[in-house]
Structure formats: C-alpha cells, structure tokens
mmCIF file of C-alpha atoms in Angstrom:
data_model
loop_
_atom_site.group_PDB
_atom_site.id
_atom_site.type_symbol
_atom_site.label_atom_id
_atom_site.label_comp_id
_atom_site.label_asym_id
_atom_site.label_seq_id
_atom_site.Cartn_x
_atom_site.Cartn_y
_atom_site.Cartn_z
ATOM 1 C CA UNK A 871 32.821 11.192 -32.755
ATOM 2 C CA UNK A 872 34.642 8.000 -33.282
ATOM 3 C CA UNK A 873 34.748 5.457 -30.153
ATOM 4 C CA UNK A 874 37.386 4.302 -29.115
ATOM 5 C CA UNK A 875 38.762 2.673 -25.677
ATOM 6 C CA UNK A 876 38.880 4.599 -22.074
ATOM 7 C CA UNK A 877 41.705 4.413 -19.618
ATOM 8 C CA UNK A 878 39.714 5.402 -16.543
ATOM 9 C CA UNK A 879 41.013 7.049 -13.747
ATOM 10 C CA UNK A 880 38.923 6.074 -10.490
ATOM 11 C CA UNK A 881 36.880 7.905 -7.895
ATOM 12 C CA UNK A 882 38.529 7.087 -4.812
ATOM 13 C CA UNK A 883 37.086 6.721 -0.866
ATOM 14 C CA UNK A 884 38.593 7.170 2.506
ATOM 15 C CA UNK A 885 37.288 4.060 5.204
ATOM 16 C CA UNK A 886 37.311 3.470 8.627
ATOM 17 C CA UNK A 887 38.258 0.282 7.789
ATOM 18 C CA UNK A 888 40.999 1.211 4.782
ATOM 19 C CA UNK A 889 44.633 0.946 4.474
ATOM 20 C CA UNK A 890 47.424 1.498 2.263
ATOM 21 C CA UNK A 891 47.936 -1.320 -0.469
ATOM 22 C CA UNK A 892 45.655 0.415 -3.167
ATOM 23 C CA UNK A 893 48.680 2.931 -2.613
ATOM 24 C CA UNK A 894 51.494 0.988 -2.411
ATOM 25 C CA UNK A 895 50.291 -1.604 -4.584
ATOM 26 C CA UNK A 896 48.300 -0.154 -7.804
ATOM 27 C CA UNK A 897 49.502 3.501 -6.989
ATOM 28 C CA UNK A 898 46.234 5.140 -6.197
ATOM 29 C CA UNK A 899 47.063 8.466 -5.351
ATOM 30 C CA UNK A 900 46.121 9.165 -1.368
ATOM 31 C CA UNK A 901 47.471 11.592 0.685
ATOM 32 C CA UNK A 902 49.607 9.633 3.643
ATOM 33 C CA UNK A 903 47.558 10.206 6.567
ATOM 34 C CA UNK A 904 44.340 8.788 4.457
ATOM 35 C CA UNK A 905 42.846 5.610 5.397
ATOM 36 C CA UNK A 906 41.891 4.067 1.177
ATOM 37 C CA UNK A 907 39.324 1.522 1.376
ATOM 38 C CA UNK A 908 37.959 1.573 -2.165
ATOM 39 C CA UNK A 909 38.803 2.591 -5.647
ATOM 40 C CA UNK A 910 35.334 2.923 -8.023
ATOM 41 C CA UNK A 911 37.777 2.019 -10.901
ATOM 42 C CA UNK A 912 34.507 2.357 -13.186
ATOM 43 C CA UNK A 913 31.712 4.122 -11.373
ATOM 44 C CA UNK A 914 28.374 6.231 -12.449
ATOM 45 C CA UNK A 915 26.570 7.163 -9.151
ATOM 46 C CA UNK A 916 25.474 9.789 -7.473
ATOM 47 C CA UNK A 917 27.820 9.166 -4.650
ATOM 48 C CA UNK A 918 30.888 9.071 -7.155
ATOM 49 C CA UNK A 919 32.093 9.131 -10.969
ATOM 50 C CA UNK A 920 35.404 7.639 -12.182
ATOM 51 C CA UNK A 921 36.582 10.145 -15.252
ATOM 52 C CA UNK A 922 37.777 9.270 -18.700
ATOM 53 C CA UNK A 923 41.490 9.868 -18.589
ATOM 54 C CA UNK A 924 42.659 9.675 -22.174
ATOM 55 C CA UNK A 925 41.826 10.727 -25.691
ATOM 56 C CA UNK A 926 39.448 13.415 -26.620
ATOM 57 C CA UNK A 927 37.021 12.539 -23.725
ATOM 58 C CA UNK A 928 39.399 13.078 -20.978
ATOM 59 C CA UNK A 929 38.036 14.979 -18.004
ATOM 60 C CA UNK A 930 34.659 14.261 -18.449
ATOM 61 C CA UNK A 931 33.189 11.613 -15.894
ATOM 62 C CA UNK A 932 31.591 8.559 -17.076
ATOM 63 C CA UNK A 933 27.970 9.969 -16.449
ATOM 64 C CA UNK A 934 28.531 12.322 -19.096
ATOM 65 C CA UNK A 935 29.918 9.896 -21.542
ATOM 66 C CA UNK A 936 27.273 7.565 -20.915
ATOM 67 C CA UNK A 937 24.535 10.399 -21.486
ATOM 68 C CA UNK A 938 26.364 11.559 -24.492
ATOM 69 C CA UNK A 939 27.175 7.907 -26.243
ATOM 70 C CA UNK A 940 23.915 5.816 -24.798
ATOM 71 C CA UNK A 941 23.571 2.104 -25.829
ATOM 72 C CA UNK A 942 26.733 2.882 -28.234
ATOM 73 C CA UNK A 943 29.168 2.778 -25.258
ATOM 74 C CA UNK A 944 27.277 0.586 -22.895
ATOM 75 C CA UNK A 945 25.473 -2.039 -25.237
ATOM 76 C CA UNK A 946 21.981 -2.661 -26.459
ATOM 77 C CA UNK A 947 21.376 -5.466 -23.445
ATOM 78 C CA UNK A 948 21.547 -2.373 -21.220
ATOM 79 C CA UNK A 949 18.771 -1.080 -19.521
ATOM 80 C CA UNK A 950 18.392 2.745 -18.219
ATOM 81 C CA UNK A 951 20.383 5.917 -18.459
ATOM 82 C CA UNK A 952 23.299 5.329 -16.028
ATOM 83 C CA UNK A 953 26.092 2.945 -16.636
ATOM 84 C CA UNK A 954 25.145 -0.307 -16.100
ATOM 85 C CA UNK A 955 28.099 -1.514 -13.661
ATOM 86 C CA UNK A 956 30.086 -0.688 -10.849
ATOM 87 C CA UNK A 957 33.885 -2.136 -10.628
ATOM 88 C CA UNK A 958 35.900 -1.413 -8.111
ATOM 89 C CA UNK A 959 38.947 -2.632 -5.366
ATOM 90 C CA UNK A 960 39.115 -2.723 -1.698
ATOM 91 C CA UNK A 961 41.675 -2.802 0.607
ATOM 92 C CA UNK A 962 40.602 -4.123 3.921
ATOM 93 C CA UNK A 963 43.105 -3.368 6.771
ATOM 94 C CA UNK A 964 40.369 -3.815 8.977
ATOM 95 C CA UNK A 965 36.910 -5.913 9.671
ATOM 96 C CA UNK A 966 34.281 -4.421 7.348
ATOM 97 C CA UNK A 967 30.647 -3.834 8.621
ATOM 98 C CA UNK A 968 28.427 -7.207 8.612
ATOM 99 C CA UNK A 969 26.219 -6.159 5.837
ATOM 100 C CA UNK A 970 23.481 -7.273 3.701
ATOM 101 C CA UNK A 971 22.088 -5.914 -0.513
ATOM 102 C CA UNK A 972 18.768 -5.902 -1.372
ATOM 103 C CA UNK A 973 17.711 -7.896 -4.506
ATOM 104 C CA UNK A 974 15.109 -7.349 -7.013
ATOM 105 C CA UNK A 975 12.305 -9.244 -4.926
ATOM 106 C CA UNK A 976 12.851 -6.761 -1.831
ATOM 107 C CA UNK A 977 14.829 -3.847 -3.289
ATOM 108 C CA UNK A 978 10.988 -1.893 -3.884
ATOM 109 C CA UNK A 979 9.778 -2.410 -0.435
ATOM 110 C CA UNK A 980 12.143 -0.271 0.543
ATOM 111 C CA UNK A 981 12.992 3.632 -0.188
ATOM 112 C CA UNK A 982 15.605 4.077 -2.126
ATOM 113 C CA UNK A 983 17.050 1.162 -2.686
ATOM 114 C CA UNK A 984 18.292 -0.747 -5.479
ATOM 115 C CA UNK A 985 19.477 -4.470 -6.119
ATOM 116 C CA UNK A 986 23.016 -4.757 -5.633
ATOM 117 C CA UNK A 987 24.231 -8.306 -6.482
ATOM 118 C CA UNK A 988 28.197 -8.716 -6.483
ATOM 119 C CA UNK A 989 31.206 -11.205 -7.227
ATOM 120 C CA UNK A 990 34.825 -11.134 -6.117
ATOM 121 C CA UNK A 991 38.343 -11.900 -7.157
ATOM 122 C CA UNK A 992 40.065 -12.161 -4.369
ATOM 123 C CA UNK A 993 43.494 -10.285 -5.456
ATOM 124 C CA UNK A 994 45.891 -10.356 -2.076
ATOM 125 C CA UNK A 995 45.760 -11.702 1.252
ATOM 126 C CA UNK A 996 47.490 -11.446 4.266
ATOM 127 C CA UNK A 997 48.291 -15.173 5.769
ATOM 128 C CA UNK A 998 44.914 -16.879 7.750
ATOM 129 C CA UNK A 999 42.515 -14.216 5.820
ATOM 130 C CA UNK A 1000 39.248 -14.767 5.481
ATOM 131 C CA UNK A 1001 35.493 -13.492 4.872
ATOM 132 C CA UNK A 1002 32.380 -13.939 5.927
ATOM 133 C CA UNK A 1003 29.269 -15.579 3.876
ATOM 134 C CA UNK A 1004 26.020 -16.514 4.770
ATOM 135 C CA UNK A 1005 24.911 -18.532 7.808
ATOM 136 C CA UNK A 1006 27.003 -21.416 9.387
ATOM 137 C CA UNK A 1007 23.590 -22.526 11.407
ATOM 138 C CA UNK A 1008 20.088 -22.540 10.292
ATOM 139 C CA UNK A 1009 18.133 -18.908 12.224
ATOM 140 C CA UNK A 1010 15.263 -17.138 11.793
ATOM 141 C CA UNK A 1011 14.701 -13.739 12.207
ATOM 142 C CA UNK A 1012 13.933 -13.440 16.157
ATOM 143 C CA UNK A 1013 17.327 -15.041 17.035
ATOM 144 C CA UNK A 1014 19.053 -13.267 14.374
ATOM 145 C CA UNK A 1015 17.830 -9.689 15.824
ATOM 146 C CA UNK A 1016 18.862 -10.575 19.313
ATOM 147 C CA UNK A 1017 22.175 -11.596 18.426
ATOM 148 C CA UNK A 1018 22.377 -8.285 16.976
ATOM 149 C CA UNK A 1019 21.987 -6.509 20.665
ATOM 150 C CA UNK A 1020 24.152 -9.049 21.987
ATOM 151 C CA UNK A 1021 27.204 -8.480 19.769
ATOM 152 C CA UNK A 1022 27.331 -12.309 18.811
ATOM 153 C CA UNK A 1023 26.318 -11.973 14.991
ATOM 154 C CA UNK A 1024 30.100 -13.397 14.000
ATOM 155 C CA UNK A 1025 28.817 -16.921 15.792
ATOM 156 C CA UNK A 1026 25.769 -17.652 13.197
ATOM 157 C CA UNK A 1027 27.911 -16.842 10.311
ATOM 158 C CA UNK A 1028 30.522 -19.279 7.883
ATOM 159 C CA UNK A 1029 33.628 -18.052 8.005
ATOM 160 C CA UNK A 1030 36.106 -19.064 4.702
ATOM 161 C CA UNK A 1031 39.804 -18.464 4.182
ATOM 162 C CA UNK A 1032 40.662 -17.194 1.003
ATOM 163 C CA UNK A 1033 43.453 -16.881 -0.859
ATOM 164 C CA UNK A 1034 44.770 -15.089 -4.384
ATOM 165 C CA UNK A 1035 42.372 -16.012 -7.341
ATOM 166 C CA UNK A 1036 39.568 -17.193 -4.971
ATOM 167 C CA UNK A 1037 35.997 -16.292 -7.178
ATOM 168 C CA UNK A 1038 33.022 -14.942 -4.477
ATOM 169 C CA UNK A 1039 29.807 -14.418 -5.369
ATOM 170 C CA UNK A 1040 27.058 -12.401 -2.957
ATOM 171 C CA UNK A 1041 24.071 -12.623 -4.209
ATOM 172 C CA UNK A 1042 21.517 -10.046 -2.692
ATOM 173 C CA UNK A 1043 20.101 -11.221 0.698
ATOM 174 C CA UNK A 1044 23.445 -13.074 1.574
ATOM 175 C CA UNK A 1045 24.911 -11.691 5.263
ATOM 176 C CA UNK A 1046 28.676 -10.929 4.165
ATOM 177 C CA UNK A 1047 31.795 -9.361 5.342
ATOM 178 C CA UNK A 1048 35.400 -8.776 3.933
ATOM 179 C CA UNK A 1049 37.557 -9.312 6.545
ATOM 180 C CA UNK A 1050 41.080 -7.780 7.763
ATOM 181 C CA UNK A 1051 43.891 -8.387 5.207
ATOM 182 C CA UNK A 1052 41.485 -8.655 2.372
ATOM 183 C CA UNK A 1053 42.041 -6.842 -0.988
ATOM 184 C CA UNK A 1054 39.852 -7.809 -3.986
ATOM 185 C CA UNK A 1055 38.280 -7.038 -7.255
ATOM 186 C CA UNK A 1056 34.233 -6.308 -7.177
ATOM 187 C CA UNK A 1057 32.213 -6.374 -10.343
ATOM 188 C CA UNK A 1058 28.518 -5.635 -8.944
ATOM 189 C CA UNK A 1059 24.853 -4.512 -9.964
ATOM 190 C CA UNK A 1060 25.690 -0.057 -10.175
ATOM 191 C CA UNK A 1061 24.020 0.242 -6.473
ATOM 192 C CA UNK A 1062 25.168 1.360 -2.868
ATOM 193 C CA UNK A 1063 22.693 0.659 -1.443
ATOM 194 C CA UNK A 1064 24.369 -1.457 1.840
ATOM 195 C CA UNK A 1065 22.399 -2.364 4.681
ATOM 196 C CA UNK A 1066 25.282 -2.628 8.283
ATOM 197 C CA UNK A 1067 23.913 -5.165 10.194
ATOM 198 C CA UNK A 1068 26.622 -5.207 12.723
ATOM 199 C CA UNK A 1069 30.224 -3.018 12.930
ATOM 200 C CA UNK A 1070 31.853 -4.043 15.963
ATOM 201 C CA UNK A 1071 30.641 -0.984 18.089
ATOM 202 C CA UNK A 1072 33.020 1.530 16.307
ATOM 203 C CA UNK A 1073 33.275 5.238 15.067
ATOM 204 C CA UNK A 1074 33.449 6.141 11.858
ATOM 205 C CA UNK A 1075 35.771 8.552 10.912
ATOM 206 C CA UNK A 1076 34.189 11.544 11.746
ATOM 207 C CA UNK A 1077 34.459 10.065 15.400
ATOM 208 C CA UNK A 1078 30.246 9.080 15.628
ATOM 209 C CA UNK A 1079 28.946 5.669 15.546
ATOM 210 C CA UNK A 1080 28.545 4.425 12.094
ATOM 211 C CA UNK A 1081 24.534 3.953 11.442
ATOM 212 C CA UNK A 1082 23.236 0.165 11.439
ATOM 213 C CA UNK A 1083 20.065 -0.856 9.372
ATOM 214 C CA UNK A 1084 18.982 -4.115 10.867
ATOM 215 C CA UNK A 1085 15.103 -3.107 10.078
ATOM 216 C CA UNK A 1086 15.743 -2.791 6.764
ATOM 217 C CA UNK A 1087 18.279 -6.031 6.651
ATOM 218 C CA UNK A 1088 16.022 -8.337 8.405
ATOM 219 C CA UNK A 1089 13.011 -7.620 5.198
ATOM 220 C CA UNK A 1090 16.118 -8.387 2.715
ATOM 221 C CA UNK A 1091 18.552 -11.471 4.492
ATOM 222 C CA UNK A 1092 17.434 -14.790 2.815
ATOM 223 C CA UNK A 1093 17.529 -16.974 5.560
ATOM 224 C CA UNK A 1094 17.609 -20.087 3.670
ATOM 225 C CA UNK A 1095 21.190 -21.697 3.343
ATOM 226 C CA UNK A 1096 23.234 -20.555 0.763
ATOM 227 C CA UNK A 1097 25.458 -21.800 -2.002
ATOM 228 C CA UNK A 1098 29.414 -22.406 -1.681
ATOM 229 C CA UNK A 1099 31.380 -19.370 -0.772
ATOM 230 C CA UNK A 1100 34.249 -19.975 -3.528
ATOM 231 C CA UNK A 1101 33.243 -20.984 -6.377
ATOM 232 C CA UNK A 1102 34.613 -22.883 -9.323
ATOM 233 C CA UNK A 1103 35.242 -22.253 -12.314
ATOM 234 C CA UNK A 1104 32.824 -22.356 -14.887
ATOM 235 C CA UNK A 1105 35.104 -23.349 -17.780
ATOM 236 C CA UNK A 1106 38.134 -22.695 -18.862
ATOM 237 C CA UNK A 1107 40.204 -22.595 -22.245
ATOM 238 C CA UNK A 1108 43.562 -22.681 -24.113
ATOM 239 C CA UNK A 1109 43.769 -20.334 -26.800
ATOM 240 C CA UNK A 1110 46.155 -19.934 -29.699
ATOM 241 C CA UNK A 1111 49.345 -18.620 -28.650
ATOM 242 C CA UNK A 1112 49.324 -20.087 -25.264
ATOM 243 C CA UNK A 1113 46.711 -17.792 -24.113
ATOM 244 C CA UNK A 1114 43.746 -18.993 -21.312
ATOM 245 C CA UNK A 1115 40.702 -18.485 -21.516
ATOM 246 C CA UNK A 1116 38.397 -18.582 -17.792
ATOM 247 C CA UNK A 1117 34.554 -17.551 -17.428
ATOM 248 C CA UNK A 1118 34.295 -16.817 -13.189
ATOM 249 C CA UNK A 1119 31.106 -15.594 -12.791
ATOM 250 C CA UNK A 1120 27.894 -15.842 -15.235
ATOM 251 C CA UNK A 1121 25.014 -14.024 -13.216
ATOM 252 C CA UNK A 1122 22.787 -13.053 -15.670
ATOM 253 C CA UNK A 1123 23.159 -8.833 -14.685
ATOM 254 C CA UNK A 1124 26.852 -9.044 -15.091
ATOM 255 C CA UNK A 1125 29.531 -11.945 -16.646
ATOM 256 C CA UNK A 1126 33.730 -12.173 -15.575
ATOM 257 C CA UNK A 1127 36.171 -13.692 -17.425
ATOM 258 C CA UNK A 1128 39.417 -13.922 -17.030
ATOM 259 C CA UNK A 1129 42.166 -13.832 -19.357
ATOM 260 C CA UNK A 1130 45.866 -15.252 -19.110
ATOM 261 C CA UNK A 1131 47.561 -13.472 -21.558
ATOM 262 C CA UNK A 1132 51.085 -14.819 -22.939
ATOM 263 C CA UNK A 1133 53.341 -11.971 -23.603
ATOM 264 C CA UNK A 1134 56.352 -11.988 -26.022
ATOM 265 C CA UNK A 1135 56.206 -10.143 -29.640
ATOM 266 C CA UNK A 1136 53.047 -8.525 -31.490
ATOM 267 C CA UNK A 1137 52.053 -11.636 -33.590
ATOM 268 C CA UNK A 1138 50.919 -13.219 -30.070
ATOM 269 C CA UNK A 1139 48.263 -10.432 -29.671
ATOM 270 C CA UNK A 1140 45.159 -11.738 -29.101
ATOM 271 C CA UNK A 1141 42.417 -10.433 -31.365
ATOM 272 C CA UNK A 1142 38.446 -10.528 -30.264
ATOM 273 C CA UNK A 1143 34.822 -8.951 -31.808
ATOM 274 C CA UNK A 1144 33.103 -6.301 -29.237
ATOM 275 C CA UNK A 1145 29.833 -8.042 -28.453
ATOM 276 C CA UNK A 1146 27.135 -4.944 -29.282
ATOM 277 C CA UNK A 1147 24.986 -5.765 -26.543
ATOM 278 C CA UNK A 1148 27.595 -4.884 -23.826
ATOM 279 C CA UNK A 1149 30.319 -2.603 -22.682
ATOM 280 C CA UNK A 1150 33.445 -4.574 -21.280
ATOM 281 C CA UNK A 1151 35.625 -3.780 -18.870
ATOM 282 C CA UNK A 1152 39.222 -4.702 -18.418
ATOM 283 C CA UNK A 1153 41.387 -4.742 -15.214
ATOM 284 C CA UNK A 1154 44.682 -5.906 -14.863
ATOM 285 C CA UNK A 1155 45.157 -8.211 -12.260
ATOM 286 C CA UNK A 1156 49.386 -8.592 -13.101
ATOM 287 C CA UNK A 1157 51.850 -7.578 -15.270
ATOM 288 C CA UNK A 1158 51.271 -4.673 -18.446
ATOM 289 C CA UNK A 1159 48.674 -4.667 -21.537
ATOM 290 C CA UNK A 1160 48.123 -3.189 -24.595
ATOM 291 C CA UNK A 1161 45.120 -2.923 -26.040
ATOM 292 C CA UNK A 1162 43.674 -1.401 -29.431
ATOM 293 C CA UNK A 1163 40.677 -1.455 -31.482
ATOM 294 C CA UNK A 1164 41.430 -2.709 -34.741
ATOM 295 C CA UNK A 1165 40.625 0.673 -36.789
ATOM 296 C CA UNK A 1166 43.023 2.604 -34.362
ATOM 297 C CA UNK A 1167 46.487 0.944 -34.667
ATOM 298 C CA UNK A 1168 48.605 3.522 -33.907
ATOM 299 C CA UNK A 1169 45.970 4.446 -30.338
ATOM 300 C CA UNK A 1170 46.905 1.323 -27.994
ATOM 301 C CA UNK A 1171 45.748 2.233 -24.966
ATOM 302 C CA UNK A 1172 48.528 1.021 -22.114
ATOM 303 C CA UNK A 1173 47.491 -0.528 -18.246
ATOM 304 C CA UNK A 1174 49.503 -1.490 -15.629
ATOM 305 C CA UNK A 1175 48.442 -3.825 -12.623
ATOM 306 C CA UNK A 1176 45.095 -1.782 -10.245
ATOM 307 C CA UNK A 1177 44.680 -0.011 -13.819
ATOM 308 C CA UNK A 1178 41.302 0.101 -16.226
ATOM 309 C CA UNK A 1179 39.578 0.556 -18.884
ATOM 310 C CA UNK A 1180 36.227 0.797 -21.019
ATOM 311 C CA UNK A 1181 35.771 -0.535 -24.533
ATOM 312 C CA UNK A 1182 32.315 1.104 -25.445
ATOM 313 C CA UNK A 1183 29.874 -2.080 -27.772
ATOM 314 C CA UNK A 1184 30.343 -0.183 -30.960
ATOM 315 C CA UNK A 1185 33.904 -0.210 -30.949
ATOM 316 C CA UNK A 1186 34.269 -3.648 -32.906
ATOM 317 C CA UNK A 1187 37.048 -5.900 -33.190
ATOM 318 C CA UNK A 1188 40.497 -5.188 -30.287
ATOM 319 C CA UNK A 1189 43.822 -6.404 -30.236
ATOM 320 C CA UNK A 1190 45.396 -6.928 -26.617
ATOM 321 C CA UNK A 1191 48.998 -7.813 -26.251
ATOM 322 C CA UNK A 1192 51.251 -8.144 -23.345
ATOM 323 C CA UNK A 1193 53.689 -5.772 -22.898
ATOM 324 C CA UNK A 1194 57.640 -7.163 -22.069
ATOM 325 C CA UNK A 1195 55.430 -10.400 -21.027
ATOM 326 C CA UNK A 1196 52.975 -12.363 -19.810
ATOM 327 C CA UNK A 1197 49.730 -10.272 -18.220
ATOM 328 C CA UNK A 1198 46.755 -11.379 -16.313
ATOM 329 C CA UNK A 1199 43.365 -9.558 -17.130
ATOM 330 C CA UNK A 1200 39.497 -9.482 -16.114
ATOM 331 C CA UNK A 1201 36.538 -9.252 -18.519
ATOM 332 C CA UNK A 1202 33.690 -7.847 -17.421
ATOM 333 C CA UNK A 1203 30.204 -6.971 -18.729
ATOM 334 C CA UNK A 1204 26.656 -7.931 -19.123
ATOM 335 C CA UNK A 1205 25.398 -11.117 -19.085
ATOM 336 C CA UNK A 1206 26.836 -13.251 -22.235
ATOM 337 C CA UNK A 1207 29.995 -14.128 -23.748
ATOM 338 C CA UNK A 1208 32.159 -11.316 -23.638
ATOM 339 C CA UNK A 1209 35.280 -12.430 -25.541
ATOM 340 C CA UNK A 1210 33.446 -13.364 -28.614
ATOM 341 C CA UNK A 1211 35.270 -15.172 -31.762
ATOM 342 C CA UNK A 1212 38.581 -14.671 -30.176
ATOM 343 C CA UNK A 1213 41.913 -14.923 -32.876
#
C-alpha cells in the first residue's frame, strides 16, 4: 500500500480534574456528564490507542498500522516495535496531582516503569493560571517525605504563571503539576508511567482515594535545581511566502517545531521534504490547513483547530496550505530537523 497522510481520531480519557474545554473548543466528542481531561491525539499504548480516520486504513488503530508498516511509518531512527511518540491535549479544570516521571537512569529500577520526558505548549489559560515545576527551595528526601505526610508539598514547589504560547519541558525526575485553568498540548516519549506524590486527599471518579506512589517517587525525583520552566525559542526563521518557523524543543527523544502558516491562495503553499528518519505529527493550534503528499495532489487532508495528522516517514515531499486564512501548526517528531528543504 502506498503511504499516505493519516487524519487521526483520538482516544479520550475522563479525569477527575477534567472539564469541557476540549469539547467546546476543539469539538471532541464526549457526553455532557463526562469530565474530559485528555485527548490522546496520537497514541499507541496498552492504556489507549488513537485510530486512523481516513483512507484505506480508516478504523485501524495506530498500533495496527505501526505493526504493518514498521519504519516506513515511524522512520529509520525509531527503536522498538511501538509508535515512538505520544501526543495529547489536556484540559485542567482542577489541579492535577503533584507527580513525577522516571527517566532512563532509574526506570529499570521500578517494575513496569518507562521513561517519560515531556514538553508542553500552553494553548489556553484562565486569568492567573499556573503550573508547578521543580523545587522552589533546596530540599532532600527525608524533608520532602515529611511534607507529603503533612500535606505541605506545594510549599516546596515553584509556581509559574503561564500564558498561551509558553513552552515548558518536564524532564524525568522533575516534580510538577498542571494547575486549574490550563489547556495544553503535550508531546512526550510513549509512556504512561506517572507517580503521584500528592493528590489533595480527593477521591477519584469511583469515589475512592486515588493511589499515591511516594516510595517510587523518591527513587526518581531529581533533587538538583532545574532550569527555567518556560523555555526560550531555540531558533526562528522567516520563510518565503510570509511563513515563519520556530524550533520550540529539541529533547533528543523528540522535537517540536512551530509553523506559522500565512494563508492565501494555493501559490503560497509550503512544501518540505519529510526526513526518512522520523515520522511527523502535525497538530493545528488555530486556523485550518490542508496537507497533501506531492504524489497525492487530489488527496488533501484538511485539519481544523485541535485536529492532528500523522505523516509517515516514507511519504516523501508534502505540501501544506492555509485554508481561508492563516494557520498555526505544531510539527513534532523524533530528534533532528523536521521541516527539511522548506520551500
């Protein structure tokens, strides 16, 4: 089968801290009583699978397509049999638990753990919204453990007010939490390993207390001071046609680039070569765009705000254009330059 661009249908997840913004803003389909916390746009995990929404493979899970196409989909730099990235949108109507994720140095010490390095692009905030990211004061395991028992964990953490467009990287070992009033895009290693340090003594959706993982957390927490929470752009480049390209994150396991696409007629479409080393994932922050492979001019995939496409590594050149105006896109993939030979 000839490679083509997939428009993805997400796996949706109700959360005790979730809300209704993913429904209202992005049209995610959830019944009125559901507190929708996460939309897994691109996911190949036992905990959830996104599904192809177009073409010959419509209805197939991402895991099924990955098993069928292998590196023709994921790229020559991908390792293992599963899809190499997880991309999702989160709506925090309430504060998330204070938590931490393992990394390569310590995931092997804990049964079932998988490294989870992630980065956030803030999409929407309520006034004064913030995140917790790392320690505000020097601390150590014994002192922090006592703070957990006494419900004083927040006192040790750095609170950072955020705005739309802010980019935050959460390296493994960084104690963190998304706080109420924040909607964000998350790009990460394909892992759902999360250790809750503290959860405000609240019940879960089943009415029972949610499990904490303090012992595991103490194994993986990085006690050193972390860098700035909000990242500066790595680079910015003005492209022909009025488009602009920003490199947001280059974390080794993944990379995020932001494409501010100037709308207009077809002549202003942007073309780039897909690096055979990496699959590419396109998420639309705002506006509407149409993407096609150069060999499939009649098969444009139209994406509106909040929708996502997967571009196989073997697809060759692709073209994207704004539909009826400008569009704001995030392109993510494995480490290394993504938009190559842009023209």
